Short mmCIF file of C-alpha atoms and ligand atoms in Angstrom, two decimals:
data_model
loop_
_atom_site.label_atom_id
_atom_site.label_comp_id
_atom_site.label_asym_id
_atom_site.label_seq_id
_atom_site.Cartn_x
_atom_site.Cartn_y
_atom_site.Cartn_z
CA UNK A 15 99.97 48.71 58.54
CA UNK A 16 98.02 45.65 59.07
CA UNK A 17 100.33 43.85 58.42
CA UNK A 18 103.21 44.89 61.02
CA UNK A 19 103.98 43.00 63.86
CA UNK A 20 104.90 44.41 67.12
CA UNK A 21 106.59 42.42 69.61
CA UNK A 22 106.74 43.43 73.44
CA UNK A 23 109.60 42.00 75.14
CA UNK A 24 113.30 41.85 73.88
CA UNK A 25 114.42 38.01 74.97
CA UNK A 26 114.36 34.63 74.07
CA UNK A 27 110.73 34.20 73.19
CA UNK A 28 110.69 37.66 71.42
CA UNK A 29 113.66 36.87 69.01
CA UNK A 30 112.38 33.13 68.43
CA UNK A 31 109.27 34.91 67.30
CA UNK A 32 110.84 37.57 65.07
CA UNK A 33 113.47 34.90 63.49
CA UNK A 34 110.28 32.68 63.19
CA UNK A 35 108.15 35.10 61.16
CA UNK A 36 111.12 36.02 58.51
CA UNK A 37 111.78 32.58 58.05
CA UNK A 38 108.35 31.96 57.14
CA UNK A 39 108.37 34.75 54.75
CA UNK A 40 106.65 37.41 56.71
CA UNK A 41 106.92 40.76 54.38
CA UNK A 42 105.33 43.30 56.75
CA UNK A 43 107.27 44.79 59.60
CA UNK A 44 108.38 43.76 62.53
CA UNK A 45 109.08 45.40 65.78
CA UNK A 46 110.60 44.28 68.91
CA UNK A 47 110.52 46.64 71.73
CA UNK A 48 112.28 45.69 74.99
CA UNK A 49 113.38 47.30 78.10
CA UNK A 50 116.21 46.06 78.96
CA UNK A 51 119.25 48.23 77.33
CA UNK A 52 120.60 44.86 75.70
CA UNK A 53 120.17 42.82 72.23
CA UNK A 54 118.58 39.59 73.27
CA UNK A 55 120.73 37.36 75.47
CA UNK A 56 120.76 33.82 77.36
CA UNK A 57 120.32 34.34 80.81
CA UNK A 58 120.92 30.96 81.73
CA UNK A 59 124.85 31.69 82.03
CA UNK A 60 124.30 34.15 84.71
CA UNK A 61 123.89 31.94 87.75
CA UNK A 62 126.46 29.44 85.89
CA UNK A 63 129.71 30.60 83.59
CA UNK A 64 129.07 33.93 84.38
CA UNK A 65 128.88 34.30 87.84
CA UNK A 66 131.98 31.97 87.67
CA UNK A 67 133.91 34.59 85.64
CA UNK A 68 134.44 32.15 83.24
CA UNK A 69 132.38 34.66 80.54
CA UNK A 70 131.47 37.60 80.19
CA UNK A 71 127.84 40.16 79.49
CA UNK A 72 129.12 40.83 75.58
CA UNK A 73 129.40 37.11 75.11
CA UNK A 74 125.97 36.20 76.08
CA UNK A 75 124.46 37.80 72.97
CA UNK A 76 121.80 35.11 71.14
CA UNK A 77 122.45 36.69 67.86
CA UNK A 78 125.14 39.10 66.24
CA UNK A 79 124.06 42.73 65.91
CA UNK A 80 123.73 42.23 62.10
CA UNK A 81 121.22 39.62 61.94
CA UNK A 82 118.87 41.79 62.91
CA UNK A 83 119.60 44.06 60.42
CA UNK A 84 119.63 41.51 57.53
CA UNK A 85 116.47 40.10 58.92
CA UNK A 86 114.88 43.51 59.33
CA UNK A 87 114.11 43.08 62.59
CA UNK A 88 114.15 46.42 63.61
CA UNK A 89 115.06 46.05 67.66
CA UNK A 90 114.20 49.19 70.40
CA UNK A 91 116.23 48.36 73.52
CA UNK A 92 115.75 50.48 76.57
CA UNK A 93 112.13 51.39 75.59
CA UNK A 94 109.03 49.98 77.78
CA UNK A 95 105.89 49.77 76.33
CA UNK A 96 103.41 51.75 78.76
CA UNK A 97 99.98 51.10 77.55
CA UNK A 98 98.01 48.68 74.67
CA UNK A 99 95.34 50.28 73.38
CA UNK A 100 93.40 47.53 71.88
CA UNK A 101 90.76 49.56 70.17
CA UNK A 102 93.62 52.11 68.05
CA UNK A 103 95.75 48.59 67.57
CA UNK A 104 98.86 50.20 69.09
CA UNK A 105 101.00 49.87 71.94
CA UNK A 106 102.30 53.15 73.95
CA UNK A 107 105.75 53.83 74.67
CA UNK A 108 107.30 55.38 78.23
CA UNK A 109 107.78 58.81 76.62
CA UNK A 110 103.98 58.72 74.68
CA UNK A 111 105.07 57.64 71.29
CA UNK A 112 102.43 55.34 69.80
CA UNK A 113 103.50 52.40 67.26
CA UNK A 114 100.29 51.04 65.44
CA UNK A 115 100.36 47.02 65.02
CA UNK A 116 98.55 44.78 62.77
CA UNK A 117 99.22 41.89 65.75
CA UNK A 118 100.89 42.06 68.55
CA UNK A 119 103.15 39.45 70.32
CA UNK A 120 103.33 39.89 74.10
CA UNK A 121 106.58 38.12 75.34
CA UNK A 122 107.54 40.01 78.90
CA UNK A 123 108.66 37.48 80.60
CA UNK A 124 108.87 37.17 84.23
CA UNK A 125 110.53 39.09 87.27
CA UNK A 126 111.72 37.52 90.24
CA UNK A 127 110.04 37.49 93.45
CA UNK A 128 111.35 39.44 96.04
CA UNK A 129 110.88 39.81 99.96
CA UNK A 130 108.53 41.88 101.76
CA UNK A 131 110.16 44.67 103.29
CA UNK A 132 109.35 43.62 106.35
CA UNK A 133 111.31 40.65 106.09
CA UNK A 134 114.62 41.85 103.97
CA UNK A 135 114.79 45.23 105.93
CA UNK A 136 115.46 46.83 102.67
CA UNK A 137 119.15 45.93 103.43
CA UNK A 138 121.86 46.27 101.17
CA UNK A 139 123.74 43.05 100.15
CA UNK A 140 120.34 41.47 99.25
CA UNK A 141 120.04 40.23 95.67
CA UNK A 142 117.99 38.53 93.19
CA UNK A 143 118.87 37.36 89.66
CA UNK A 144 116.92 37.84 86.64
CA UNK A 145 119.03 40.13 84.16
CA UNK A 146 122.58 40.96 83.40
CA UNK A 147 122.38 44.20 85.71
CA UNK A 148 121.49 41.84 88.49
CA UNK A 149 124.56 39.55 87.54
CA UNK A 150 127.04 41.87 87.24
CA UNK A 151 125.96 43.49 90.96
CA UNK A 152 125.61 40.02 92.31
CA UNK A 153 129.29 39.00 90.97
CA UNK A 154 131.01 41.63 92.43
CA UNK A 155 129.35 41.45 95.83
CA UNK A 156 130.27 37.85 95.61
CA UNK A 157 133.72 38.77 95.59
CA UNK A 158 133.58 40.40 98.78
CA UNK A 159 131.54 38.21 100.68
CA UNK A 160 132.33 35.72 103.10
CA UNK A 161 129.01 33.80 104.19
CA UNK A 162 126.31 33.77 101.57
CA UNK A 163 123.03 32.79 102.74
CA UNK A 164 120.45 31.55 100.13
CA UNK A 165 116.66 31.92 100.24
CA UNK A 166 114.79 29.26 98.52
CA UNK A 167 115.95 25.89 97.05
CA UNK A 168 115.00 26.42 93.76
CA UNK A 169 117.42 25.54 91.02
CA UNK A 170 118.96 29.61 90.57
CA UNK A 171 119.10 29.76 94.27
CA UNK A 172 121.09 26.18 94.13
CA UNK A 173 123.05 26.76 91.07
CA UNK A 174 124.11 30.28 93.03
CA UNK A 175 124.48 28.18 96.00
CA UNK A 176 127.04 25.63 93.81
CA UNK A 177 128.63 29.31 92.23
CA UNK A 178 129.20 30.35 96.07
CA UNK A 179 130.34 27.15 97.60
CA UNK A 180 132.65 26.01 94.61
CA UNK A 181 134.32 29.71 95.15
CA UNK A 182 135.28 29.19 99.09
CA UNK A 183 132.40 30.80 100.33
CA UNK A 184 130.57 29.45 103.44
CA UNK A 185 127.01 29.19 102.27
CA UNK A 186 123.35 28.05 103.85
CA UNK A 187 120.37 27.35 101.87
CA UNK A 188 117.05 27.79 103.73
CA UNK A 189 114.56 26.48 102.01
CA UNK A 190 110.53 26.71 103.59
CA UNK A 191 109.39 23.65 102.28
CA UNK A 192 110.23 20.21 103.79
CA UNK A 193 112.78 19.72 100.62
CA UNK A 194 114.83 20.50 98.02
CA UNK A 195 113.33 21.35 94.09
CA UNK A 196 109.71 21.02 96.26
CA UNK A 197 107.63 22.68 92.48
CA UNK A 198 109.63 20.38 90.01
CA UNK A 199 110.95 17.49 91.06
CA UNK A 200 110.96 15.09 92.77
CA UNK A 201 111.81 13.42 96.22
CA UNK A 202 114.73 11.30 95.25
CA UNK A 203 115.77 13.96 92.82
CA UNK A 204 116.43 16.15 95.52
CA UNK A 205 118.28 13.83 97.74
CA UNK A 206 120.66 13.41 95.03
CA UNK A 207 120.78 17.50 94.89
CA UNK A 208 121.33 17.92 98.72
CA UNK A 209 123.91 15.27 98.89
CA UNK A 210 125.77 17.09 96.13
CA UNK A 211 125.59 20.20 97.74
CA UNK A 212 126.61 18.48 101.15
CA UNK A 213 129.32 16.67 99.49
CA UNK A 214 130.77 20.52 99.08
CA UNK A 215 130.06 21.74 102.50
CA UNK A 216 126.37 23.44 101.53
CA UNK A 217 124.61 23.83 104.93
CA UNK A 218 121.08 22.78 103.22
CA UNK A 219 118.09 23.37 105.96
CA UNK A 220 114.89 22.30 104.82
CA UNK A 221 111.87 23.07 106.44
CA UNK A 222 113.36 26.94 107.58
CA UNK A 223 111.54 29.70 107.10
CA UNK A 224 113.17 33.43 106.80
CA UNK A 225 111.91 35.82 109.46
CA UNK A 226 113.67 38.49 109.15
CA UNK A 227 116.97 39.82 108.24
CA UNK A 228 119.03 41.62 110.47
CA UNK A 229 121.74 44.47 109.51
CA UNK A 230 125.19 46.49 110.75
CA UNK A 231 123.59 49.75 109.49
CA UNK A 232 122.30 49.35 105.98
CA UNK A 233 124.07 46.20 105.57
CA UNK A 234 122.78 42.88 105.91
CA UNK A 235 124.93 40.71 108.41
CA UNK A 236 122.29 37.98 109.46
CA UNK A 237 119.47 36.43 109.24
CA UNK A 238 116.92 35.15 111.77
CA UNK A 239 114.78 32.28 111.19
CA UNK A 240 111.01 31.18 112.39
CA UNK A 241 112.49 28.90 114.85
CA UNK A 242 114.54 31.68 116.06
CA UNK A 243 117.79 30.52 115.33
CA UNK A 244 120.30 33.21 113.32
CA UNK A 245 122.33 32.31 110.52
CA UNK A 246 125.85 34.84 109.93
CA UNK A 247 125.50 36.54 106.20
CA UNK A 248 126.94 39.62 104.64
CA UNK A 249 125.14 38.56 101.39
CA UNK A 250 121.72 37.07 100.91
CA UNK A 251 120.43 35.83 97.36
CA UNK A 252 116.67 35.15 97.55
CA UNK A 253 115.86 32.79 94.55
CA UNK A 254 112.05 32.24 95.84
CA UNK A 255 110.60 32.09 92.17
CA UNK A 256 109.45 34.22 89.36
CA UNK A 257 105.64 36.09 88.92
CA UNK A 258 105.18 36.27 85.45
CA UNK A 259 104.93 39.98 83.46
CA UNK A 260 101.22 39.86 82.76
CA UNK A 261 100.33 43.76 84.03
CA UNK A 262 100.25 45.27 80.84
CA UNK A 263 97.58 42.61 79.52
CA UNK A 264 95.78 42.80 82.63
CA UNK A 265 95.65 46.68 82.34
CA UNK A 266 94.70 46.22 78.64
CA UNK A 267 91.50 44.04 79.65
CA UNK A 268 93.31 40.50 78.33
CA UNK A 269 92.88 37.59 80.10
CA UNK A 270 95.11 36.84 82.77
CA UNK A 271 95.11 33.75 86.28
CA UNK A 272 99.12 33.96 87.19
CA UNK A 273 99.87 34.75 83.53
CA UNK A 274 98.67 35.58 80.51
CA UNK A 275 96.08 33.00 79.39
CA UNK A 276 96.17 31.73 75.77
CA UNK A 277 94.95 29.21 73.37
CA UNK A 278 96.46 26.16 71.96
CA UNK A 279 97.28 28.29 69.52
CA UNK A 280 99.27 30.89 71.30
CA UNK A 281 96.43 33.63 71.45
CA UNK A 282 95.32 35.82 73.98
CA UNK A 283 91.31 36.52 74.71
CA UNK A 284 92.30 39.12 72.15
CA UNK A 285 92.54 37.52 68.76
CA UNK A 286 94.86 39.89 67.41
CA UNK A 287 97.05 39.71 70.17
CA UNK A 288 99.34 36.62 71.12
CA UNK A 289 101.46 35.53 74.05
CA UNK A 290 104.85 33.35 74.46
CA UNK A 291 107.60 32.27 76.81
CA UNK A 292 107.62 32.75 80.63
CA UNK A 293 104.47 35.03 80.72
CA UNK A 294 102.02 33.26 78.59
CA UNK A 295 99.66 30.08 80.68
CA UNK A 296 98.74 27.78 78.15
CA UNK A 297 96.42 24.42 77.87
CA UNK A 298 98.89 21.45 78.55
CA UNK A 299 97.82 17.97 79.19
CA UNK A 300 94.50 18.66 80.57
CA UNK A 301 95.71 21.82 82.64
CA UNK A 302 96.90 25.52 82.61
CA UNK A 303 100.48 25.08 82.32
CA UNK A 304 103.24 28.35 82.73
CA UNK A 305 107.14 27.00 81.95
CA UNK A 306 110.34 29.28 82.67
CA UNK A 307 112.51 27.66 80.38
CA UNK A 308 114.49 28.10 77.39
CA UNK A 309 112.43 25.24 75.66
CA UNK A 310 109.45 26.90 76.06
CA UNK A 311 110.39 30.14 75.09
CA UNK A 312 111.71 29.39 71.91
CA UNK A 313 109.30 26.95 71.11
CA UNK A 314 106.42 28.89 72.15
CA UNK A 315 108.13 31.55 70.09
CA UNK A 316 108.25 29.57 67.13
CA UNK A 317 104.29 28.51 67.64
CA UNK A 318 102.76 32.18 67.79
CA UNK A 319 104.74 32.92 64.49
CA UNK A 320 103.43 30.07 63.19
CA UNK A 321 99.88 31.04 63.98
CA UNK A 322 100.51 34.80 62.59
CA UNK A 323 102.06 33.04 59.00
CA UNK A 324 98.29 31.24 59.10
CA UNK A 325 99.60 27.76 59.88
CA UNK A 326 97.94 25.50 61.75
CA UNK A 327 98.88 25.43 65.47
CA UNK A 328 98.60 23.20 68.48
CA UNK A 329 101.23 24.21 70.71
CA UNK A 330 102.00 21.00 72.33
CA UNK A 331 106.17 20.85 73.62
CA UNK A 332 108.08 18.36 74.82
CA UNK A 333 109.25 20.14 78.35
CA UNK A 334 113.11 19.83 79.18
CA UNK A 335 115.61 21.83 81.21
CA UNK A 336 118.90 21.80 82.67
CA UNK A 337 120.61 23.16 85.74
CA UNK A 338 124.49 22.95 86.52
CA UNK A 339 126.02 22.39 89.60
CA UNK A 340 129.25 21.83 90.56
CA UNK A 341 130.00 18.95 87.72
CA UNK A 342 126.97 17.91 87.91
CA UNK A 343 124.45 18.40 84.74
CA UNK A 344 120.88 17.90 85.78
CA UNK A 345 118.37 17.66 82.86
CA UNK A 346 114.55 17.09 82.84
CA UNK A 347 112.09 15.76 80.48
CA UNK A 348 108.67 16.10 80.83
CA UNK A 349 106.33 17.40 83.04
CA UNK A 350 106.85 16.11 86.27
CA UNK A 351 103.23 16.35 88.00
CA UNK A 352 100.32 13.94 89.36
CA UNK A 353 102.89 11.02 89.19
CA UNK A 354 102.29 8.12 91.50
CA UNK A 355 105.83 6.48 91.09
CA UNK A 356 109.23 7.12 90.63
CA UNK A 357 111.87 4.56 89.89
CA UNK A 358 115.67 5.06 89.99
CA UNK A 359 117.69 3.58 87.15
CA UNK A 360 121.60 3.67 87.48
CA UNK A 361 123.18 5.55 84.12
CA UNK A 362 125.82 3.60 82.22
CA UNK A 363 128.43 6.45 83.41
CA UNK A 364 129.28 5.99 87.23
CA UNK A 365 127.77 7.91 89.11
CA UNK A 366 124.83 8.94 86.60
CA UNK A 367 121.03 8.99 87.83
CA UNK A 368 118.04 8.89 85.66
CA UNK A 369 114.70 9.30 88.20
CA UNK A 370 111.77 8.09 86.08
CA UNK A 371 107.85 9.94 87.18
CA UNK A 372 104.84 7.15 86.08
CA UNK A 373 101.76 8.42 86.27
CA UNK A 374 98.84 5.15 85.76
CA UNK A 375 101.87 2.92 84.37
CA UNK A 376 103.15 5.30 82.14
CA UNK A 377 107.00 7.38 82.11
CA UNK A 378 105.57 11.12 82.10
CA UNK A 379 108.80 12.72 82.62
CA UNK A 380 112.38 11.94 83.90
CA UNK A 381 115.33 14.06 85.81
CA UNK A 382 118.75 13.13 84.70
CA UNK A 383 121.93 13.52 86.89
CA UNK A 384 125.15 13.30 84.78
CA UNK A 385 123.40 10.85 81.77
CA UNK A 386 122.86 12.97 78.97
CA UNK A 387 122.52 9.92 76.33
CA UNK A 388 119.35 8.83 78.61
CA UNK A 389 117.89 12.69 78.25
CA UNK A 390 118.23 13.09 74.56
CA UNK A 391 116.32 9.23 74.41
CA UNK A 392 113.76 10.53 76.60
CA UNK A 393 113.30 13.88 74.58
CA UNK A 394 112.05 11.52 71.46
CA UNK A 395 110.50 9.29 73.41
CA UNK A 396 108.27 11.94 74.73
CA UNK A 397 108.23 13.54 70.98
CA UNK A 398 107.14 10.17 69.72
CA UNK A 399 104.31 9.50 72.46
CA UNK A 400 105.53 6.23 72.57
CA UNK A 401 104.52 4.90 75.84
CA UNK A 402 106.90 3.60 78.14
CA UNK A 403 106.03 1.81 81.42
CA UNK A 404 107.62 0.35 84.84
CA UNK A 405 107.93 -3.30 83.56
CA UNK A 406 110.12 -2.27 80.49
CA UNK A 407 112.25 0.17 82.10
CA UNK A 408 112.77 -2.70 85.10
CA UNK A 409 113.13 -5.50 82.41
CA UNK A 410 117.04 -6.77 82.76
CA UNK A 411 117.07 -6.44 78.39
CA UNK A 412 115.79 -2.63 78.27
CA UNK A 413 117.48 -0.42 75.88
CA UNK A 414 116.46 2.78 75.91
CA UNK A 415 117.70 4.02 72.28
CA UNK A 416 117.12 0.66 70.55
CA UNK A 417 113.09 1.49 72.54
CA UNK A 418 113.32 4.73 71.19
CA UNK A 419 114.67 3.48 67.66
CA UNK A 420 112.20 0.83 66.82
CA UNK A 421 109.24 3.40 68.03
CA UNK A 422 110.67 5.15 65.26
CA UNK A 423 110.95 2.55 62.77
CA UNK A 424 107.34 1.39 63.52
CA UNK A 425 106.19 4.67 62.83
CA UNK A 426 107.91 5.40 59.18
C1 FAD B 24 119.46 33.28 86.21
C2 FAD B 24 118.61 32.44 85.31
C3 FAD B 24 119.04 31.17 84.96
C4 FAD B 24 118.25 30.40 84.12
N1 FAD B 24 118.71 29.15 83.78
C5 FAD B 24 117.96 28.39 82.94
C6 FAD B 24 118.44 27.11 82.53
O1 FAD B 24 119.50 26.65 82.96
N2 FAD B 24 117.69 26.40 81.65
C7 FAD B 24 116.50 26.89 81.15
O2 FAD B 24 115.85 26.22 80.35
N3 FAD B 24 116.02 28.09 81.55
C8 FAD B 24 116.73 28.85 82.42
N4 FAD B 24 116.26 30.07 82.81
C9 FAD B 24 114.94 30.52 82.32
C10 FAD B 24 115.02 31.12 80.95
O3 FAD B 24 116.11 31.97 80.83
C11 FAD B 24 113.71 31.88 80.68
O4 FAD B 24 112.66 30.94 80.76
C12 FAD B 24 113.70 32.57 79.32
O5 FAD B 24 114.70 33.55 79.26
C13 FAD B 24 112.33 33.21 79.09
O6 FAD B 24 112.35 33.96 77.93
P1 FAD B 24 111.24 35.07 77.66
O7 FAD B 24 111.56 35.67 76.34
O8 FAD B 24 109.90 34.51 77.94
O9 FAD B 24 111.47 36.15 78.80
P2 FAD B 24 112.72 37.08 79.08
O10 FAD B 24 113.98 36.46 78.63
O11 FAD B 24 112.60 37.45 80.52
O12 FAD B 24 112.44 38.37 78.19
C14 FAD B 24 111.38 39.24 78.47
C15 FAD B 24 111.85 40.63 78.19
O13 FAD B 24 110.70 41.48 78.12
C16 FAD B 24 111.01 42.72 78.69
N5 FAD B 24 109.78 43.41 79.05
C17 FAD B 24 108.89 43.10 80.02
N6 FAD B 24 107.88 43.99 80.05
C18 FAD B 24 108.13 44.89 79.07
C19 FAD B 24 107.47 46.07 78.62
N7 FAD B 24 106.33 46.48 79.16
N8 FAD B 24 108.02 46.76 77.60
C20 FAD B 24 109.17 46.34 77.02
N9 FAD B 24 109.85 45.25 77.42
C21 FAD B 24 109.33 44.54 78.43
C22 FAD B 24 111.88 42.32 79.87
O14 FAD B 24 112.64 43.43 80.32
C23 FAD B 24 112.73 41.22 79.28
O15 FAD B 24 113.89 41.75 78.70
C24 FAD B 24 117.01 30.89 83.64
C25 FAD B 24 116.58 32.17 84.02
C26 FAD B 24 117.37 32.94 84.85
C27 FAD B 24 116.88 34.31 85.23
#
């Protein structure tokens, strides 16, 4: 027994985990348990090809049925763990069954945030996105729907907002803040967004608050805004951010500030116990750090499987994302906070952006619009901790890759 691992959570941290451990040559058991009714799957495609049409829930899938099988991964879908009882080492299912662990991974993810009652009304035709169920609702009330209002101008409500505007709908994004991508990025990054999204008729209002919404019956048909003007919708996606999963640590006594605190190596205040992906607040760069990304869950993943083989581990990524919209790919490096200067560089590819974030002379991250070659560089740059500052990237001679090359050389 002390040697099975159970895993809460049934995504992308929870498989990258699992995969992880049996790679390494973990013999004991292990045990994912996750609520949802699905094998793991990307959820990145549903406010992109899916909503779109353009694929489907069976195709999302991040591994064939089998490999768990050949792995011996044994996988519970549908089934939420209730309870940890740290003392017994075992978790507690919905219907009472009790699975003993030897170490147990939390992955749980995150939920999206949703409006007070008072302000959505409890209206129908209000959505948020976070799992295929929500997707698959969402797409078919898309189909029907005329004038889509957005709440928040984060990048699901956006890439929703691209989804909604690129399929004939007439669509307004309110967003509270004074701009655009106001958490992670930044200024001139989302001037480039909102011109893209007013290039395709996006009514972007920045600096609007929701105050209510306002139905036909139980339908939603408008919404009313803190400066008391009313914007016509008959369906309303509020994309106003994600609180991670952290409950059933918190119930369990673990600690937990917006997430479920761990160590550089991935634990929790539990030492048997460890945490990855979108629910786990780790020490990055001198700060608690909590990522939603893919990145992150799968490296983070990786990390806490490292720790339970015995390895070594500082859990240190290299941060990077994407969003699409429209044609537009938008990719990030880095972590884009504290900086004191940005500076736009033109891609080779017209039309292509690279926004570069300097924080005391030196690149800390950089957003990407349509320059992919410039993302990759900047994903070993970062990987190399080569340092990079304004006067090379503003020299007339800088190359990137051949920057990013010799770093490489110099350090073989
Ligand atoms: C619409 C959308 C678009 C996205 N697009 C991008 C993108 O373009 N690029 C990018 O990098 N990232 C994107 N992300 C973020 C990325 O998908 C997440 O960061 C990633 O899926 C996190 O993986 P995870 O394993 O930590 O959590 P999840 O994938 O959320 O998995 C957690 C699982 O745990 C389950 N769970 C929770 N509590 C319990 C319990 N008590 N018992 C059992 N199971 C439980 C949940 O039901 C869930 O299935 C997107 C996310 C969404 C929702």
């Amino acid at each position: 027994m002390r040697d099975d691992i159970v895993i809460v959570g049934g995504g992308q941290a929870a498989l990258s985990c699992a995969a992880r451990l049996r790679e390494g040559g973990h013999q004991g058991a292990v045990v994912m348990i996750g609520a949802e009714p699905w094998l793991p799957y990307q959820r990145p495609p549903l406010s992109k090809a899916y909503l779109l049409g353009k694929t489907e829930a069976g195709r999302l899938g991040l591994r064939a049925p089998e490999f768990f099988d050949t792995q011996r991964i044994a996988v519970r879908t549908g089934t939420r763990v209730h309870r940890i009882d740290r003392a017994g080492r075992a978790v507690e299912l919905a219907d009472g069954e009790r699975l003993e662990y030897g170490r147990l991974v939390l992955a749980t993810g995150s939920r999206a945030r949703t409006l007070p009652e008072t302000v959505s009304g409890g209206l129908d035709g209000v959505f948020t996105l976070r799992g295929i169920d929500d997707a698959e609702r969402l797409r078919a009330a898309l189909a029907d729907a005329g004038r889509v209002l957005v709440v928040g101008g984060g990048y699901i409500g956006l890439e929703v907002a691209a989804i909604a505007a690129q399929t004939g709908r007439a669509v307004t994004v309110v967003e509270q803040t004074d701009r655009l991508l106001r958490r992670v990025a930044c200024a001139q990054t989302a001037s480039a967004v909102g011109a893209l999204h007013g290039a395709h008729g996006v009514d972007v209002r920045t600096g609007a608050s929701l105050a209510r919404l306002m139905g036909d019956g139980s339908r939603v048909r408008a919404a009313v805004l803190d400066d008391g003007s009313t914007v016509a919708a008959d369906l309303v996606l509020v994309g106003i951010g994600g609180i991670a999963n952290d409950d059933l640590a918190a119930a369990a006594g673990l600690a937990v500030d917006g997430g479920i605190l761990v160590d550089a190596s991935c634990r929790t205040s539990d030492p048997a116990i460890f945490a990855a992906g979108d629910c786990a607040v780790f020490p990055f760069a001198g700060r608690r750090v909590r990522l939603e990304s893919v990145q992150n869950a799968v490296d983070q993943g990786i990390a806490v499987a490292d720790a339970l083989l015995g390895r070594d581990v500082a859990y240190a990524p290299v941060p990077w994302f994407w969003s699409d919209q429209y044609d537009a790919k938008l990719q990030s490096v880095g972590l884009a906070l504290d900086y004191d200067r940005v500076i736009p560089v033109a891609a080779a590819r017209a039309g292509g952006w690279a926004f570069w974030y300097f924080r005391a002379g030196t690149a800390v991250a950089v957003d990407t619009i349509n320059d992919a070659r410039t993302h990759m560089a900047a994903r070993r740059l970062f990987a190399s901790g080569a340092a990079l500052s304004p006067d090379h990237l503003l020299s007339s001679q800088f190359d990137l890759m051949q920057y990013v090359r010799a770093d490489a050389r110099a350090a073989s």
